[in-house]
PDB file of C-alpha atoms in Angstrom:
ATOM      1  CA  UNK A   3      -0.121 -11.709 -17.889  1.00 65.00           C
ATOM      2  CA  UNK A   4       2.138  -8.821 -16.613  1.00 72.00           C
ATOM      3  CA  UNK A   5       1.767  -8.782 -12.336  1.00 94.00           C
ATOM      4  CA  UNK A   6       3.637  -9.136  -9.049  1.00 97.00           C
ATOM      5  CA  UNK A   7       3.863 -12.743  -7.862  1.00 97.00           C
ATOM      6  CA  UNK A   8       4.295 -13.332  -4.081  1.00 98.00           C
ATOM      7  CA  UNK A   9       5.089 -16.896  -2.661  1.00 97.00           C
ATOM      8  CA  UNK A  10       4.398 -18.859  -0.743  1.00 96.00           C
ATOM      9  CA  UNK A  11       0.992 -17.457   0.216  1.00 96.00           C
ATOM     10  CA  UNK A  12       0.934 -18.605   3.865  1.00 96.00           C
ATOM     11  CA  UNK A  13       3.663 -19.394   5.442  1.00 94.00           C
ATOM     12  CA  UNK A  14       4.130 -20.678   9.703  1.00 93.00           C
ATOM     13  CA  UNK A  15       7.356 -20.452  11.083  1.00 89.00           C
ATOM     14  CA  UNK A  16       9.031 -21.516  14.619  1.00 90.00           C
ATOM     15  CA  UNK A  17      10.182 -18.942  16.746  1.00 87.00           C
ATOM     16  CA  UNK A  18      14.258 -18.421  16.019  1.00 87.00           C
ATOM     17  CA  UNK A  19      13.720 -18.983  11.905  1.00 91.00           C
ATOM     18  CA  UNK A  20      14.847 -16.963   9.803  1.00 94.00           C
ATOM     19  CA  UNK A  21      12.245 -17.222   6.323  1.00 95.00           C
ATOM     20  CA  UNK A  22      12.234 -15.615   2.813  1.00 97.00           C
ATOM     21  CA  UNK A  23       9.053 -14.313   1.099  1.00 98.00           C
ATOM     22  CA  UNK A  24       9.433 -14.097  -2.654  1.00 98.00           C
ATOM     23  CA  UNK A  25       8.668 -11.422  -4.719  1.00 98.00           C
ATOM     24  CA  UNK A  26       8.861 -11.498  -8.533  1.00 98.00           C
ATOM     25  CA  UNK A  27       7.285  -9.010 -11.250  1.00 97.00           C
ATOM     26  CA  UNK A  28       7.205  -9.106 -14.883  1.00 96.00           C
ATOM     27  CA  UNK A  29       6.575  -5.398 -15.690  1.00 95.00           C
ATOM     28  CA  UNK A  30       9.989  -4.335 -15.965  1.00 94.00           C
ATOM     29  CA  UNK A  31       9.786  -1.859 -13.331  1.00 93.00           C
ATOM     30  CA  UNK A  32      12.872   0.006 -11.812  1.00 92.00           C
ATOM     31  CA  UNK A  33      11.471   0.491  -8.012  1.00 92.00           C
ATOM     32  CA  UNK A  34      10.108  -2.497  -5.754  1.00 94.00           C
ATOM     33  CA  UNK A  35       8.623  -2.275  -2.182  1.00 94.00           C
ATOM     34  CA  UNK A  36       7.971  -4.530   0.744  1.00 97.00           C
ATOM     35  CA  UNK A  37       5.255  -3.586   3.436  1.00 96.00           C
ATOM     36  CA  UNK A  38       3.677  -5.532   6.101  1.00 97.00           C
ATOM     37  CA  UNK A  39       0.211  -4.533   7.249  1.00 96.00           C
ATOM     38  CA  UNK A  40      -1.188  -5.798  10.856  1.00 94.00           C
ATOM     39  CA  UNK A  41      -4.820  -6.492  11.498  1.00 86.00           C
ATOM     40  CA  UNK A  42      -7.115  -3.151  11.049  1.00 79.00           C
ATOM     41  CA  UNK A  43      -4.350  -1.159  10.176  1.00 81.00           C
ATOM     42  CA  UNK A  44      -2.776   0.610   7.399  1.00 87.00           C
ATOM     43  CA  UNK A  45       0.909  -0.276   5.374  1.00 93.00           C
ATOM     44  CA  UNK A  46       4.158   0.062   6.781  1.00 93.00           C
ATOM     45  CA  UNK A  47       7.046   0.304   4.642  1.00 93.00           C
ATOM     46  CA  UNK A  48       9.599  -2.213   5.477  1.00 96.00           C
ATOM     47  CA  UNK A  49      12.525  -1.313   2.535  1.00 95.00           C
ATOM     48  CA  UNK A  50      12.519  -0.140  -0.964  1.00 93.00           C
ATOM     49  CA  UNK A  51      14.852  -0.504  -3.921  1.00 93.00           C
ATOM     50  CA  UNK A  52      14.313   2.548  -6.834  1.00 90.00           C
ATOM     51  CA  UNK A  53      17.321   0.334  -9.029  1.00 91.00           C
ATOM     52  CA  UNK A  54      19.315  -2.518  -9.274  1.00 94.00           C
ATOM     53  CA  UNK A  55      21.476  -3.286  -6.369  1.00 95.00           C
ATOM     54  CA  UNK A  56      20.082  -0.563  -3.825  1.00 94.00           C
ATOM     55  CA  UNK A  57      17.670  -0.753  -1.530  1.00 95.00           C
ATOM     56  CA  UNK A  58      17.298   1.703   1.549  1.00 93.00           C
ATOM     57  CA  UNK A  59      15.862   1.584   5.169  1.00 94.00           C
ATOM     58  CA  UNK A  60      11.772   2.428   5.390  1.00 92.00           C
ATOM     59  CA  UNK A  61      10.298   2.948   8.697  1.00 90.00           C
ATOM     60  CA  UNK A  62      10.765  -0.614  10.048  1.00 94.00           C
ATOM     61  CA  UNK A  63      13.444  -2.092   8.765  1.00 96.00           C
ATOM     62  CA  UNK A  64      14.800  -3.737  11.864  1.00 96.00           C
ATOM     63  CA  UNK A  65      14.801  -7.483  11.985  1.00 96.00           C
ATOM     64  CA  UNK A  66      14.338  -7.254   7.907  1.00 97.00           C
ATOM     65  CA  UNK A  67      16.607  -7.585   5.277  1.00 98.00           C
ATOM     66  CA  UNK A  68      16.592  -7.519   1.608  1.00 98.00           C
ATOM     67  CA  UNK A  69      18.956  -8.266  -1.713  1.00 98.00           C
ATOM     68  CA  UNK A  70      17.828  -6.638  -5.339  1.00 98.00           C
ATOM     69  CA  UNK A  71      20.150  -8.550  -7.415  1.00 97.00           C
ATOM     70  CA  UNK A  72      17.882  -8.537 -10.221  1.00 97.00           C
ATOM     71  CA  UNK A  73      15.188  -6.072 -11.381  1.00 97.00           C
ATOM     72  CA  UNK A  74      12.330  -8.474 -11.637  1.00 97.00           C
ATOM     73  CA  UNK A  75      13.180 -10.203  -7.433  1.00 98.00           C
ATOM     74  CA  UNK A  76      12.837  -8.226  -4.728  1.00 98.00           C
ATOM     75  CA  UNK A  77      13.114 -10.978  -1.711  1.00 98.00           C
ATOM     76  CA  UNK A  78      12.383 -10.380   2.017  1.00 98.00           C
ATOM     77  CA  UNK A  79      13.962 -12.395   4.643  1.00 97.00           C
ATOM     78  CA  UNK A  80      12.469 -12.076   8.012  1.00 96.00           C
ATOM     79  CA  UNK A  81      15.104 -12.734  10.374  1.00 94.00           C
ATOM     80  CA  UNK A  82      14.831 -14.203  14.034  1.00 89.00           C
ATOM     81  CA  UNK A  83      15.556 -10.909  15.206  1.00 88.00           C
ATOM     82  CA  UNK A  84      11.734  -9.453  14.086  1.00 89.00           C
ATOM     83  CA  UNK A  85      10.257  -9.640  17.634  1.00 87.00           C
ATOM     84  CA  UNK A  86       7.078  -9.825  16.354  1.00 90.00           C
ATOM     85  CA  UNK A  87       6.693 -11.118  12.539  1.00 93.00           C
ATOM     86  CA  UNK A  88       2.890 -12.630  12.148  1.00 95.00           C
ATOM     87  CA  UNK A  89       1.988 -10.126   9.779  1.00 96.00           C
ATOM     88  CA  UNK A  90       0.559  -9.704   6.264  1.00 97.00           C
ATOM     89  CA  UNK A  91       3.534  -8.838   4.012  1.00 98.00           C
ATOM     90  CA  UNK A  92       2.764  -6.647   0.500  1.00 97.00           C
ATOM     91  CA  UNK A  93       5.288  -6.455  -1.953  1.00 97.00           C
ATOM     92  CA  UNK A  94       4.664  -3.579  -5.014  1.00 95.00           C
ATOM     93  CA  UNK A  95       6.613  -2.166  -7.784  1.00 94.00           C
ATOM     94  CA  UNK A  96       6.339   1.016 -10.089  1.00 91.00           C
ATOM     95  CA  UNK A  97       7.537   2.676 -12.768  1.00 88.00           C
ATOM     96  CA  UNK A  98       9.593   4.164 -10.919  1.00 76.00           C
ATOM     97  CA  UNK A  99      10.673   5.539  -7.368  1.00 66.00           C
ATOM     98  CA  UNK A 100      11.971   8.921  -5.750  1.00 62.00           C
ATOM     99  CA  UNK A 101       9.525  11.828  -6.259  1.00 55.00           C
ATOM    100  CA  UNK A 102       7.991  10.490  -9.308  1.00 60.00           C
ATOM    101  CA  UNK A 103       6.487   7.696  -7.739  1.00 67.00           C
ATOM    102  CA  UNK A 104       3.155   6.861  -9.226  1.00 80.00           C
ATOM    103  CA  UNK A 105       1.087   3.755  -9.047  1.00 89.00           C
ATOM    104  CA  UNK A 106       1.881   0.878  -7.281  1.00 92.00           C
ATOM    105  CA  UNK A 107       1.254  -2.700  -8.414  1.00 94.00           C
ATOM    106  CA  UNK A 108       0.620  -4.784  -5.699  1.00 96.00           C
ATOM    107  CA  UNK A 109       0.657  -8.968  -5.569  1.00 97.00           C
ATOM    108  CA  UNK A 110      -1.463 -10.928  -3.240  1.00 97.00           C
ATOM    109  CA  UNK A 111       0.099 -11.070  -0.086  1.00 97.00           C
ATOM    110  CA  UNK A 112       2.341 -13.290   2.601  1.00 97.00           C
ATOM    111  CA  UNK A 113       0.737 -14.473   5.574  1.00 97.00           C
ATOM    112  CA  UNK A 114       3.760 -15.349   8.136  1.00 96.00           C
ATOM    113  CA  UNK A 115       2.452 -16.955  11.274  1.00 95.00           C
ATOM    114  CA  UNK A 116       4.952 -17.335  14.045  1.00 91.00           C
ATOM    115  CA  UNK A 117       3.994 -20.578  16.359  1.00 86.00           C
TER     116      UNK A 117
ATOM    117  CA  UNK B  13       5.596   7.414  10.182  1.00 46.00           C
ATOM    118  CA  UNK B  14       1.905   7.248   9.365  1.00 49.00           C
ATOM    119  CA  UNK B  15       0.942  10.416   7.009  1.00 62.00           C
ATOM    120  CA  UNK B  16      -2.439  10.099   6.112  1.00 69.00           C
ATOM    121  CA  UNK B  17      -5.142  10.086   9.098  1.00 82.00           C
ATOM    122  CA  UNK B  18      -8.438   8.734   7.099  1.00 88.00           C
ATOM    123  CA  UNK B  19     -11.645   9.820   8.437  1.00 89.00           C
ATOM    124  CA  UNK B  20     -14.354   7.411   9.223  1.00 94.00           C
ATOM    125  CA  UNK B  21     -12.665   4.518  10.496  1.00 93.00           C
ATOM    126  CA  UNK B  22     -15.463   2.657   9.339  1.00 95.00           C
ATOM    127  CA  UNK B  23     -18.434   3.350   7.243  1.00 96.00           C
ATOM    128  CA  UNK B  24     -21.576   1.341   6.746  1.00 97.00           C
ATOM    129  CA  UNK B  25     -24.285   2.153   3.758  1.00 97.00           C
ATOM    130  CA  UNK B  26     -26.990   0.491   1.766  1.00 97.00           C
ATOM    131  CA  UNK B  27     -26.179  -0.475  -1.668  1.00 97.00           C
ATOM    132  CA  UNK B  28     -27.024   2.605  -3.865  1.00 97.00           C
ATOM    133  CA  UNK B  29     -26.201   5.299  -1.738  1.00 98.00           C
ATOM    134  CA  UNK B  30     -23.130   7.325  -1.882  1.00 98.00           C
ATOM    135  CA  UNK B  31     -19.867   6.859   0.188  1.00 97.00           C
ATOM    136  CA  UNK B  32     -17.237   9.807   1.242  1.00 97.00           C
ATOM    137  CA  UNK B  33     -13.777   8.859   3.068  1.00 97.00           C
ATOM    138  CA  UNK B  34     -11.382  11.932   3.680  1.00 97.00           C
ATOM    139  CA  UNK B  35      -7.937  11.646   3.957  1.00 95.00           C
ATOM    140  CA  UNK B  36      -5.749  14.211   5.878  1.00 95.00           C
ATOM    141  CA  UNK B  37      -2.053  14.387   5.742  1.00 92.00           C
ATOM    142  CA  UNK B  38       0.827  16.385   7.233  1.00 89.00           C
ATOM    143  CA  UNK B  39       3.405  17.500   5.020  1.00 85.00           C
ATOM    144  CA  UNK B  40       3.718  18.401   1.563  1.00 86.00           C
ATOM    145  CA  UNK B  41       3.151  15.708  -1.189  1.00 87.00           C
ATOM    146  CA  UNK B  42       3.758  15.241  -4.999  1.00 86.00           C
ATOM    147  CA  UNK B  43       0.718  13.042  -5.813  1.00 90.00           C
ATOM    148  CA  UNK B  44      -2.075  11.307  -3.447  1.00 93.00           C
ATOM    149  CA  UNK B  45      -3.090   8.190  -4.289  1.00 94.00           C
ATOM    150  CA  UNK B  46      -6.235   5.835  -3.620  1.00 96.00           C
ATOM    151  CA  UNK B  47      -5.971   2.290  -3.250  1.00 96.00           C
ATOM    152  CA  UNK B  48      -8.647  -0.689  -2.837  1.00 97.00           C
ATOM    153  CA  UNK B  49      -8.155  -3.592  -0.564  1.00 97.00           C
ATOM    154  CA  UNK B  50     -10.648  -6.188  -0.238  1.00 96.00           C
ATOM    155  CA  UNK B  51      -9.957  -8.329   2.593  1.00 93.00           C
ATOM    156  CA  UNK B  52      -7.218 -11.099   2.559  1.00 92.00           C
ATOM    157  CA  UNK B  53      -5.916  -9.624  -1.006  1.00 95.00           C
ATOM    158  CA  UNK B  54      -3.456  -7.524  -2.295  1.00 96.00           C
ATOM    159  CA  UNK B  55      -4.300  -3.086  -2.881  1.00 96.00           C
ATOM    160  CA  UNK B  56      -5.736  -2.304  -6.291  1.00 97.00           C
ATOM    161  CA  UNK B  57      -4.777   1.448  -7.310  1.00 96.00           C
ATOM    162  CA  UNK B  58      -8.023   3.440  -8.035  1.00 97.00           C
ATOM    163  CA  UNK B  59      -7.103   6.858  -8.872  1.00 95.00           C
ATOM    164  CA  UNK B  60      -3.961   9.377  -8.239  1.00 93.00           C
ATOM    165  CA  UNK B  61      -4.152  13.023  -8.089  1.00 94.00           C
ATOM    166  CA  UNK B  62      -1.073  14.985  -8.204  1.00 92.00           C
ATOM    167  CA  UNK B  63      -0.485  18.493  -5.802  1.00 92.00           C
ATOM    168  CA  UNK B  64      -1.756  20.997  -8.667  1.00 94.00           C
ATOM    169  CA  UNK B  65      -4.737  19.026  -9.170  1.00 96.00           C
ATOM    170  CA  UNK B  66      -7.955  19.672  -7.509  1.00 97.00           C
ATOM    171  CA  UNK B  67     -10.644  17.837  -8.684  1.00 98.00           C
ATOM    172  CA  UNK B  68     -10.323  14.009 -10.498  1.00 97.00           C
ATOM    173  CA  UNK B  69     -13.207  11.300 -12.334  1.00 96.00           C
ATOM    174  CA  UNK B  70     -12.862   7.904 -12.557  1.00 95.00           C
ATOM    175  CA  UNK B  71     -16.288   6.302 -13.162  1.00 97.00           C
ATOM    176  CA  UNK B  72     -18.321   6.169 -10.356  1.00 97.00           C
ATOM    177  CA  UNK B  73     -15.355   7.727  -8.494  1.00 98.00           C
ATOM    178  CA  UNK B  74     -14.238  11.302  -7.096  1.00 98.00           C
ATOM    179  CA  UNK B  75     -11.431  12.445  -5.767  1.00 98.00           C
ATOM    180  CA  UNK B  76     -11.076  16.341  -4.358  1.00 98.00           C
ATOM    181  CA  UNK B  77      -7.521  17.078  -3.340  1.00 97.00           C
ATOM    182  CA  UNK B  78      -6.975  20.573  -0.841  1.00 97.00           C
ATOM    183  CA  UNK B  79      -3.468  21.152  -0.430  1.00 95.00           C
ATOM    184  CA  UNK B  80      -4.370  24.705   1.613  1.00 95.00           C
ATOM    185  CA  UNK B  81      -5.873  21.963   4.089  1.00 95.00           C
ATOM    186  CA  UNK B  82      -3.772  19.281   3.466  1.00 95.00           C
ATOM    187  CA  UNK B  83      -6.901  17.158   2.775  1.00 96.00           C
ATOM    188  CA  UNK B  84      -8.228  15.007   0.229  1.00 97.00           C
ATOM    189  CA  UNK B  85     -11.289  12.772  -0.015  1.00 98.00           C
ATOM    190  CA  UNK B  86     -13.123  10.407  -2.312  1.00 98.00           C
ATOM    191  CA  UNK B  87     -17.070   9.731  -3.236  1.00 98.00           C
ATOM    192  CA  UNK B  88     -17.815   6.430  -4.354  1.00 98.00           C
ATOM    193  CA  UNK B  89     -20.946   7.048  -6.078  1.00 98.00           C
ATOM    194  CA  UNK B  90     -24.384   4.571  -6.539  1.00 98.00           C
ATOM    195  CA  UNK B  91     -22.503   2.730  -4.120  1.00 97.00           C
ATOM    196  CA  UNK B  92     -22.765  -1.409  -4.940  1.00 97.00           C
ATOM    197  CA  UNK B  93     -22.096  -4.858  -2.353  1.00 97.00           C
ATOM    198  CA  UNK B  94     -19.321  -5.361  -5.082  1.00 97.00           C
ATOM    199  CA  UNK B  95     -17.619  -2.009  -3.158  1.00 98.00           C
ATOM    200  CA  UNK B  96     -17.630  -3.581   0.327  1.00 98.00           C
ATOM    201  CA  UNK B  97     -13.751  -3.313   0.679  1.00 97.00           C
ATOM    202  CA  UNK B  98     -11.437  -1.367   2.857  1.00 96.00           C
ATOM    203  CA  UNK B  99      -9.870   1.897   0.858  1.00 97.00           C
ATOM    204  CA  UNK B 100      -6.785   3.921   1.907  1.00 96.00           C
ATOM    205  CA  UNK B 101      -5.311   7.339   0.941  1.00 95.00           C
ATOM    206  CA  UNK B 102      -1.343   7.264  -0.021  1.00 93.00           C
ATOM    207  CA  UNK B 103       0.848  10.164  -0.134  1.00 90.00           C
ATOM    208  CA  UNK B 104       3.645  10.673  -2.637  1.00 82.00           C
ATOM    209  CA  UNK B 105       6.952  12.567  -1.610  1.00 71.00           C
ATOM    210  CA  UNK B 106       7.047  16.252  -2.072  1.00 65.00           C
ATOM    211  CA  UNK B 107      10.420  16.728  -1.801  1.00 61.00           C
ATOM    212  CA  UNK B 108      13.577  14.805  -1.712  1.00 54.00           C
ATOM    213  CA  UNK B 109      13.743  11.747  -3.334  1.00 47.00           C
ATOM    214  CA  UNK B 110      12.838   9.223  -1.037  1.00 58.00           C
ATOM    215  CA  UNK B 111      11.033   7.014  -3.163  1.00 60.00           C
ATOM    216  CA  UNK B 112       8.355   6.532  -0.515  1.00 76.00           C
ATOM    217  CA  UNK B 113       4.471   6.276  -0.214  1.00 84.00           C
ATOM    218  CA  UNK B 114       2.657   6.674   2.970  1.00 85.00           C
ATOM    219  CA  UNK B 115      -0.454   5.477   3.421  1.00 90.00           C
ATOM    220  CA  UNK B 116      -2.962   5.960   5.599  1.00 90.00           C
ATOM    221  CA  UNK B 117      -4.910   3.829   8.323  1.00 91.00           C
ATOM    222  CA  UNK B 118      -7.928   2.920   5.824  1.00 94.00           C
ATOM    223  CA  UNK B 119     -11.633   3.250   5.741  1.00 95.00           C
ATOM    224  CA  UNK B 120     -13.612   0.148   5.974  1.00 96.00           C
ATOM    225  CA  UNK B 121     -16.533   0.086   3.534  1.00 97.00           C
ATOM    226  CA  UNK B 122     -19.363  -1.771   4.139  1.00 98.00           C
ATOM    227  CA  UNK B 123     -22.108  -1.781   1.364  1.00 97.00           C
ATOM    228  CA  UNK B 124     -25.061  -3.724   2.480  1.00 96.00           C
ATOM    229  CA  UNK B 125     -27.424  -5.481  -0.528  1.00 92.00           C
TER     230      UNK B 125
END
């Protein structure tokens, strides 16, 4: 079946870890996404990549950071510099990105705690 | 940067009835989106309704798009418990390419049995 797989599902971390959420898609599409979502409230976009080796900034990049060194893997590392991580992370994909961006595909989530 | 403002916050209904959420946004868009979310999962796309676009089906679904108002909302129809989920608007670029969607804060639907 053709999806977004995100891994590991829940995931606690110590305070001063750096961790990597996975994100891999089989439906050969060009743009990827990563955004976290806190308790009652809507997305935030954290970065996107419309190709291959680029990704830019969204609106809270800091303490994030990213690699698209393949079109199907779009990881997320969470670095100790995230003040406040425990969040609900998304990732998605399209077709494609830019003003043409249609559907998203979403997987099923990363829950980081922070202990 | 939050676009979309969605309008109830939170909306409780018995199963049958109808259910209307409203999205409002603030500057110009290519498409606007609706997305599905039940709780502890990942957002399933519903419907997308681009700027020249004013009215859009999907089953028991509706979508009305007013770009003069910047507004958009959507009627869930015969409303079932199977719709008890939170839904939230998305907004497409309008210019530039930025390659960004912005969604709003959602609408928690509650669809009692």
């Amino acid at each position: 079946d053709g999806g977004i797989t995100q891994s590991p599902k829940y995931l606690f971390r110590k305070e001063g870890q750096n961790v990597t959420l996975s994100c891999e898609q089989n439906l050969n599409h060009d743009a990827m996404y990563w955004y976290r979502q806190d308790p009652g409230q809507g997305l935030r976009l954290i970065y996107y990549s419309q190709i291959v080796n680029d990704f830019q900034k969204g609106d809270i990049a800091e303490g994030y950071s990213v690699s698209r060194e393949k079109k199907e893997s779009f990881p997320l590392t969470v670095t100790s510099a995230q003040k406040n991580p425990t969040a609900f992370y998304l990732c998605a994909s399209s077709v494609a990105g830019g003003t043409n961006t249609g559907e998203l595909f979403f997987g099923e989530g990363s829950r980081l705690t922070v202990l | 940067s939050q676009q979309g403002e969605e309008d109830p916050q939170a909306l409780s209904i018995q199963e049958g009835e109808n259910a209307t959420m409203n999205c409002s946004y603030k500057t110009s868009i290519n498409n606007l989106q609706w997305y599905r979310q039940n709780s502890g999962r990942g957002l399933v796309h519903l419907i997308l309704i681009r700027s020249n676009e004013r009215e859009k089906h999907s089953g028991r679904l509706r979508v009305t798009l007013d770009t003069s108002k910047k507004s958009s909302s959507l009627l869930i129809t015969a409303s079932r418990a199977a719709d008890t989920a939170s839904y939230f608007c998305a907004t497409g670029p309008g210019s530039g390419n930025t390659g960004k969607l912005i969604f709003g804060q959602g609408t928690t639907l509650q669809v009692k049995p």
